PDB file of C-alpha atoms and ligand atoms in Angstrom:
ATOM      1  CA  UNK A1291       4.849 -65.147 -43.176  1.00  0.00           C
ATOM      2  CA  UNK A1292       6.108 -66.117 -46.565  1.00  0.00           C
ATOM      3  CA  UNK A1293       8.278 -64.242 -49.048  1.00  0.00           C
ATOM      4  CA  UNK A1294       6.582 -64.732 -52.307  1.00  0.00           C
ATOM      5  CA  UNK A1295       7.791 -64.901 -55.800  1.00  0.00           C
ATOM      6  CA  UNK A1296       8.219 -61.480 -57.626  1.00  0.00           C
ATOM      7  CA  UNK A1297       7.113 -61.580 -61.594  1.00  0.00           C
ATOM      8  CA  UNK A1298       9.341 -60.457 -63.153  1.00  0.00           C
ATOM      9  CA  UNK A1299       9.372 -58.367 -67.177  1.00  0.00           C
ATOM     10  CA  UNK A1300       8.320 -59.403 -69.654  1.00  0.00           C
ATOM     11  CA  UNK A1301       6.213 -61.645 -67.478  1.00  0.00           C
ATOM     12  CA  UNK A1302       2.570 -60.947 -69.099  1.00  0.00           C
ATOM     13  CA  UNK A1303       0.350 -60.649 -65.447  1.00  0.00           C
ATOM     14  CA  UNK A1304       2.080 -57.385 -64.941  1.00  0.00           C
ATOM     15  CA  UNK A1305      -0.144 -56.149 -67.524  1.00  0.00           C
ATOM     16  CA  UNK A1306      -3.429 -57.147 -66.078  1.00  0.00           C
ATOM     17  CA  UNK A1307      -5.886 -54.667 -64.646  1.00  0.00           C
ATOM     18  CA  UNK A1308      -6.468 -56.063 -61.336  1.00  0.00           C
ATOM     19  CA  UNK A1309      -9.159 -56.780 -59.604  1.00  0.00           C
ATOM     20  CA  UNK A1310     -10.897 -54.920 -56.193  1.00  0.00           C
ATOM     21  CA  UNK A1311     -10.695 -56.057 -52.896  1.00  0.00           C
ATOM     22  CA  UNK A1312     -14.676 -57.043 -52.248  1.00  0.00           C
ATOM     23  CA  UNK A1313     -13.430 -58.280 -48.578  1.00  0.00           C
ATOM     24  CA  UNK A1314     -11.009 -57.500 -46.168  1.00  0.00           C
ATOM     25  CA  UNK A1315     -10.522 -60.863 -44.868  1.00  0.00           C
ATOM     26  CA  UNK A1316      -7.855 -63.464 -43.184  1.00  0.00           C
ATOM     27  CA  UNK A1317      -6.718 -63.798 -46.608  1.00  0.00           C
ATOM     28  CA  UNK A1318      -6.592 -60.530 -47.561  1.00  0.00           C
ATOM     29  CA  UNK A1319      -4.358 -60.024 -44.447  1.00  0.00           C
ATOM     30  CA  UNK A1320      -2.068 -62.978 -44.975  1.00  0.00           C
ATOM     31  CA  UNK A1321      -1.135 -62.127 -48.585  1.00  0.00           C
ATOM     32  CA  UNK A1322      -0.418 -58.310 -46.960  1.00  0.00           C
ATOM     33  CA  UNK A1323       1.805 -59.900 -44.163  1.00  0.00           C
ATOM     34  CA  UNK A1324       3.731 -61.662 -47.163  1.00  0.00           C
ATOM     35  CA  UNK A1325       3.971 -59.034 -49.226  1.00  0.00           C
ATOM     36  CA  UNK A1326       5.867 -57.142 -46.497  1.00  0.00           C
ATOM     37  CA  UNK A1327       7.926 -60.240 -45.931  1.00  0.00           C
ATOM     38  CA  UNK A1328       8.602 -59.855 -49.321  1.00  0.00           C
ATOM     39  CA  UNK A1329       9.469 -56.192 -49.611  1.00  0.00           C
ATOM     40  CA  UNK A1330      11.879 -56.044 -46.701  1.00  0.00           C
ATOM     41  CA  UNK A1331      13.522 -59.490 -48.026  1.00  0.00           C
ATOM     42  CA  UNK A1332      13.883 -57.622 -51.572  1.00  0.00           C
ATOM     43  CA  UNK A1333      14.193 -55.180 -50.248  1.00  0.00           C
ATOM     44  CA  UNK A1334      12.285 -52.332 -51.961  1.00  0.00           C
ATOM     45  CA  UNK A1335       9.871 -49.444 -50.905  1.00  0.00           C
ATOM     46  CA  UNK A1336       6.377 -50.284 -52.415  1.00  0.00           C
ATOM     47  CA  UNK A1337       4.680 -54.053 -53.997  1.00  0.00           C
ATOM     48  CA  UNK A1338       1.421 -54.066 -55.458  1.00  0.00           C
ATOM     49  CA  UNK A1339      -0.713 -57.604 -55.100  1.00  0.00           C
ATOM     50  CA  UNK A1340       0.219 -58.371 -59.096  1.00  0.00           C
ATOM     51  CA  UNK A1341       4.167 -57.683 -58.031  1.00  0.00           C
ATOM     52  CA  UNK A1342       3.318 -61.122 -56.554  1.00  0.00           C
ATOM     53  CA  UNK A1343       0.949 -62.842 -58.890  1.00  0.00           C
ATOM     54  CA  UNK A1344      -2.367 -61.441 -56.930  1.00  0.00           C
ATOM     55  CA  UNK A1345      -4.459 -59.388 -59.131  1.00  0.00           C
ATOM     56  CA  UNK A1346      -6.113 -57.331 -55.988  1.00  0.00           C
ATOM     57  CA  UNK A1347      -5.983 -54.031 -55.769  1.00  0.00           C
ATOM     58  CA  UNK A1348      -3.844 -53.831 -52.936  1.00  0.00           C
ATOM     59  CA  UNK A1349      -0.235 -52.061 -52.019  1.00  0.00           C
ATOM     60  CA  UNK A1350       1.868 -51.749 -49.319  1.00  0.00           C
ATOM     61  CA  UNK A1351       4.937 -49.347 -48.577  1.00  0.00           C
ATOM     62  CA  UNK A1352       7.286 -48.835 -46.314  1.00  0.00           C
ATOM     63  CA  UNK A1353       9.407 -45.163 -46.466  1.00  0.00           C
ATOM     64  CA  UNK A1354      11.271 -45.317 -43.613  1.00  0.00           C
ATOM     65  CA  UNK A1355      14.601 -45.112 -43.958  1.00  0.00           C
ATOM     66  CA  UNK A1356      17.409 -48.134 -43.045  1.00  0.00           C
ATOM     67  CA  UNK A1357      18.141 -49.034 -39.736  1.00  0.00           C
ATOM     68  CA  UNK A1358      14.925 -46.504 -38.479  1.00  0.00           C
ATOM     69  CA  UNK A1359      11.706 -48.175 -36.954  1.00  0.00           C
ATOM     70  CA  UNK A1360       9.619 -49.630 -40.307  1.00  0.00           C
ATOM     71  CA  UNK A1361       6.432 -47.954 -41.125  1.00  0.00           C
ATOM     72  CA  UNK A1362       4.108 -50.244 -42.955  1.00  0.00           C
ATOM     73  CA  UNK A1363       1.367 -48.710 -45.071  1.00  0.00           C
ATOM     74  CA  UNK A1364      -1.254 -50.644 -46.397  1.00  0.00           C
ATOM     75  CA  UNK A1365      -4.205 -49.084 -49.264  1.00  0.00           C
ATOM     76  CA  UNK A1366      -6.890 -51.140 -50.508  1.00  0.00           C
ATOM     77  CA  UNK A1367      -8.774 -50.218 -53.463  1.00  0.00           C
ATOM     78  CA  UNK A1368      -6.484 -47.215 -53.547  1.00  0.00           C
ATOM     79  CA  UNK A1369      -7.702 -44.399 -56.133  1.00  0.00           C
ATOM     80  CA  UNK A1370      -6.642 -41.191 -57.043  1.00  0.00           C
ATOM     81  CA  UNK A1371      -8.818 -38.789 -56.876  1.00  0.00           C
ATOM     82  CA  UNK A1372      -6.665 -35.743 -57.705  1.00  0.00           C
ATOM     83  CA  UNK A1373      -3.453 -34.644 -58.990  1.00  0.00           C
ATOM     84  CA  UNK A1374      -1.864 -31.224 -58.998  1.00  0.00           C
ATOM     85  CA  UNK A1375      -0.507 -29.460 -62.218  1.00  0.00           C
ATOM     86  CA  UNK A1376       2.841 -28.887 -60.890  1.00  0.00           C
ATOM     87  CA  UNK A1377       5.122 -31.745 -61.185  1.00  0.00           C
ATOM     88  CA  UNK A1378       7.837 -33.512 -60.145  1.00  0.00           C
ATOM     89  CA  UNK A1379      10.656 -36.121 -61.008  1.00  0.00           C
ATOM     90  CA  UNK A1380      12.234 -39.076 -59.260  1.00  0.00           C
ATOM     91  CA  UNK A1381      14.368 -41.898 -60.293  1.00  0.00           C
ATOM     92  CA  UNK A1382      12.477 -44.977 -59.875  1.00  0.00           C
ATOM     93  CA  UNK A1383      12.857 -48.249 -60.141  1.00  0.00           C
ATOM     94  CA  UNK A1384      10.765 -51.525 -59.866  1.00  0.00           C
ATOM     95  CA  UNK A1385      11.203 -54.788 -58.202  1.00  0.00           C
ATOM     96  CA  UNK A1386       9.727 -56.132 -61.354  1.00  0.00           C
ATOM     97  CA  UNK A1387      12.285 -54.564 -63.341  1.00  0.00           C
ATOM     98  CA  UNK A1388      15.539 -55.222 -61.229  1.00  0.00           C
ATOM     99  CA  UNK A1389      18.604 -53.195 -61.434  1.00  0.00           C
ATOM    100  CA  UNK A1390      17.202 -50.977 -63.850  1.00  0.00           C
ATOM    101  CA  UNK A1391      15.937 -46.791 -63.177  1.00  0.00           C
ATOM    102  CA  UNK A1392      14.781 -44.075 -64.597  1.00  0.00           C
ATOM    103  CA  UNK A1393      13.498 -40.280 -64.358  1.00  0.00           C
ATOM    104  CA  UNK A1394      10.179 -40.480 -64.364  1.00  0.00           C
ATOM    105  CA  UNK A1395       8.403 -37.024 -64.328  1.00  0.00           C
ATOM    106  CA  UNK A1396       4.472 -37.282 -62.284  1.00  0.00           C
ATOM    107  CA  UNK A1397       2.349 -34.594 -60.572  1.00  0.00           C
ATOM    108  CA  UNK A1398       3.773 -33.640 -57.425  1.00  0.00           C
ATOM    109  CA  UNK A1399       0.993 -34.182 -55.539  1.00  0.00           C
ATOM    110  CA  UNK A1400      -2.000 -35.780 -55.325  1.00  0.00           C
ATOM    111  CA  UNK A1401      -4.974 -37.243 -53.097  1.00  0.00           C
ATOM    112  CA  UNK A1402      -5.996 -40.812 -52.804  1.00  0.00           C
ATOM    113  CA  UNK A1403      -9.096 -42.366 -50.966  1.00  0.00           C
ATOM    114  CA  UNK A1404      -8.780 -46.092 -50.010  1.00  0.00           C
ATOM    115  CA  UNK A1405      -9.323 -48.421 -47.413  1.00  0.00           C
ATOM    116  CA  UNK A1406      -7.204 -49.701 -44.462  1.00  0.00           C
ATOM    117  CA  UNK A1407      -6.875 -53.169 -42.960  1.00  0.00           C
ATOM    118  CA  UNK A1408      -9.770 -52.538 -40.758  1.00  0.00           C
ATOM    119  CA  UNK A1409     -12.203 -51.451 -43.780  1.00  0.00           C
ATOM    120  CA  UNK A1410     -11.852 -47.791 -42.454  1.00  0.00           C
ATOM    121  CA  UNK A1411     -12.198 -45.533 -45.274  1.00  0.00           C
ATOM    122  CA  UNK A1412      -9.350 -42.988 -45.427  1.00  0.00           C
ATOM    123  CA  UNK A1413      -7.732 -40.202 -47.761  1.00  0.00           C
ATOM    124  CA  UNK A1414      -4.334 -38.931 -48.013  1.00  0.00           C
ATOM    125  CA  UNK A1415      -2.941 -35.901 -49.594  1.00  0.00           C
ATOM    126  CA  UNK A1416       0.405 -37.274 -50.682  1.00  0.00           C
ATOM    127  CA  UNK A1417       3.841 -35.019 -51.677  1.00  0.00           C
ATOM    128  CA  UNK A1418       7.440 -36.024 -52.390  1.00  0.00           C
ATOM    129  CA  UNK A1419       8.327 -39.821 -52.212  1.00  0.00           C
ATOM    130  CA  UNK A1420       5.260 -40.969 -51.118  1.00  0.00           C
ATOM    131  CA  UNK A1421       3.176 -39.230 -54.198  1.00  0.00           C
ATOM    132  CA  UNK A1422       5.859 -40.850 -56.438  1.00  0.00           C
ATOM    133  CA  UNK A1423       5.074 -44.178 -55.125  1.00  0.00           C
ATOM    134  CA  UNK A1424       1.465 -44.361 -54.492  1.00  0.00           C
ATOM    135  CA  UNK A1425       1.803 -43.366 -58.210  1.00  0.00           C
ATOM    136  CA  UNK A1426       4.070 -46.042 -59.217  1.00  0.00           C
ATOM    137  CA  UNK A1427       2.039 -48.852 -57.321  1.00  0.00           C
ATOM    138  CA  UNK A1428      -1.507 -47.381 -58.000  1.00  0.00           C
ATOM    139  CA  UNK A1429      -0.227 -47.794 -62.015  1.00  0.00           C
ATOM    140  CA  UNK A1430       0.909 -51.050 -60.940  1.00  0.00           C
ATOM    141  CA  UNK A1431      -3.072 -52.134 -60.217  1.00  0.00           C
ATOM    142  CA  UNK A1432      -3.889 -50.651 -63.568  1.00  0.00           C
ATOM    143  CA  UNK A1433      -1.223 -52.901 -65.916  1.00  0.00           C
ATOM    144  CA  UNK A1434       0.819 -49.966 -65.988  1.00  0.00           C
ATOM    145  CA  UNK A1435       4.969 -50.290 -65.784  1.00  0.00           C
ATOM    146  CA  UNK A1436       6.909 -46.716 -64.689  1.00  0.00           C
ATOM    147  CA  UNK A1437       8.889 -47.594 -68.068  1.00  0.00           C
ATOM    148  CA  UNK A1438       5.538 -46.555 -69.846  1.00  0.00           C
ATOM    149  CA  UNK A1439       6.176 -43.225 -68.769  1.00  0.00           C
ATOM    150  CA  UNK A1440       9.511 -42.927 -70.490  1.00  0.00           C
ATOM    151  CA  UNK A1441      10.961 -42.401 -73.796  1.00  0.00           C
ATOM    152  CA  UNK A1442       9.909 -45.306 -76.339  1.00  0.00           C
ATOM    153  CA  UNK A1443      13.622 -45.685 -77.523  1.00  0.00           C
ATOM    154  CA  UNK A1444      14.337 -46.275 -73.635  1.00  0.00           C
ATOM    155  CA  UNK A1445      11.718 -48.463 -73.226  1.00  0.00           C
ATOM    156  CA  UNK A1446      11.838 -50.720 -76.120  1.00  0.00           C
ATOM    157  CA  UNK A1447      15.574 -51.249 -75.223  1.00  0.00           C
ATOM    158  CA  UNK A1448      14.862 -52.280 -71.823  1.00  0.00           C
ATOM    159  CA  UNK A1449      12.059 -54.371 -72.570  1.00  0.00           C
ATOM    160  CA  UNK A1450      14.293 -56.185 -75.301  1.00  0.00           C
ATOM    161  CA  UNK A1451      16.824 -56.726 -72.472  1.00  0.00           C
ATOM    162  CA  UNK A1452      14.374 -58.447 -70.076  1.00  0.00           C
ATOM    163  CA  UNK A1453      12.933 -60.626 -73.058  1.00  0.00           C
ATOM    164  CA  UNK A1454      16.155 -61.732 -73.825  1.00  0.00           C
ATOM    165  CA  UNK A1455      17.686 -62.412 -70.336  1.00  0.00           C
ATOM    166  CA  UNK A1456      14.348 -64.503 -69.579  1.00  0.00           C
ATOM    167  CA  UNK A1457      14.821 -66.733 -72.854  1.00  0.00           C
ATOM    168  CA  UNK A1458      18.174 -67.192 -71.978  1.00  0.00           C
ATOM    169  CA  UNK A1459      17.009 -68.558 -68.149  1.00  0.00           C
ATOM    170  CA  UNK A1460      14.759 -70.851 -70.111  1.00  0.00           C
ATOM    171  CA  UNK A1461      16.997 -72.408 -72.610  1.00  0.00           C
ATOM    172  CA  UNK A1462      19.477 -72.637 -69.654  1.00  0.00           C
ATOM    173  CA  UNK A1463      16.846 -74.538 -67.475  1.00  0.00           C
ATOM    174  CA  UNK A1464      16.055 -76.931 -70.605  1.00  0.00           C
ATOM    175  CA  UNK A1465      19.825 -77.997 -71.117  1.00  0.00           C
ATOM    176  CA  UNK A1466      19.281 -78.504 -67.065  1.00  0.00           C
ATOM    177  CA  UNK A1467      16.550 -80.894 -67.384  1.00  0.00           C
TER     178      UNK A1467
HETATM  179 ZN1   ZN B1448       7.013 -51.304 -59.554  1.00  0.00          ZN
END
């Protein structure tokens, strides 16, 4: 297993619509195995494929709480296939945004059909945390950022930040060369 790169803001793949899984194959597999590498190394609670530069619609999570036993959840092609009025509001934040949260207000639940590792086709009615993040990582697969969901004042600022912060790395690298 390998812990991958995570693109970062203003990094332009994060907007791209990605792509769905047509096979659940070795590859398929090893990228998933790295992207959990990846996720506990961050550490974080959800990565979609683009997170790491794969534009497959594909996400994993893992909930469980430190020091408990891990609970890996894959979804392939995950979709969402309905979402209650009633809604609720978590702080997030985003690997691909580090250091950085928000309240972000989305239904409070909702159902998703997608596939497992084995090509099984499974739904899940989803509440609290896990809504939020299936959410979060299901926007992920369609270019979408949680800081779309906020204020535009918010977001431009943040977005300005990141812009910034990666010029600077740049410039800094050239002086390096
Ligand atoms: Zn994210």
């Amino acid at each position: 297993m390998t812990v991958r790169e995570i693109i970062k803001l203003p990094d332009k793949r994060l907007r791209l619509v990605s792509e769905p899984v047509k096979r659940i194959d070795a590859s398929l597999r090893k990228l998933v195995e790295d992207m959990f590498e990846t996720l506990y190394a961050a550490p974080g609670i959800g990565l979609a494929g683009i997170q790491v530069g794969v534009a497959k619609r594909v996400i994993i999570m893992d909930l469980s709480k430190k020091d408990d036993t891990r609970k890996p959840e894959v979804f392939v092609n995950p979709e969402i296939t309905w979402a209650s009025e009633e809604k609720s509001s978590y702080e997030e934040g985003c690997l691909s945004i580090p250091e950085y949260y928000e309240e972000v207000e989305r239904p409070a639940v909702v159902k998703v059909k997608y596939l497992d590792l084995e090509g099984k086709a499974r739904e899940v009615e989803a509440s609290g945390l896990l809504a939020t993040c299936l959410q979060h990582e299901i926007d992920h697969l369609n270019g979408i950022l949680f800081i779309d969901h906020i204020s535009k004042l918010k977001r431009d600022r943040i977005t300005k930040k990141f812009a910034k912060a990666a010029k600077t790395a740049k410039s800094t690298k050239k002086v390096e060369a």
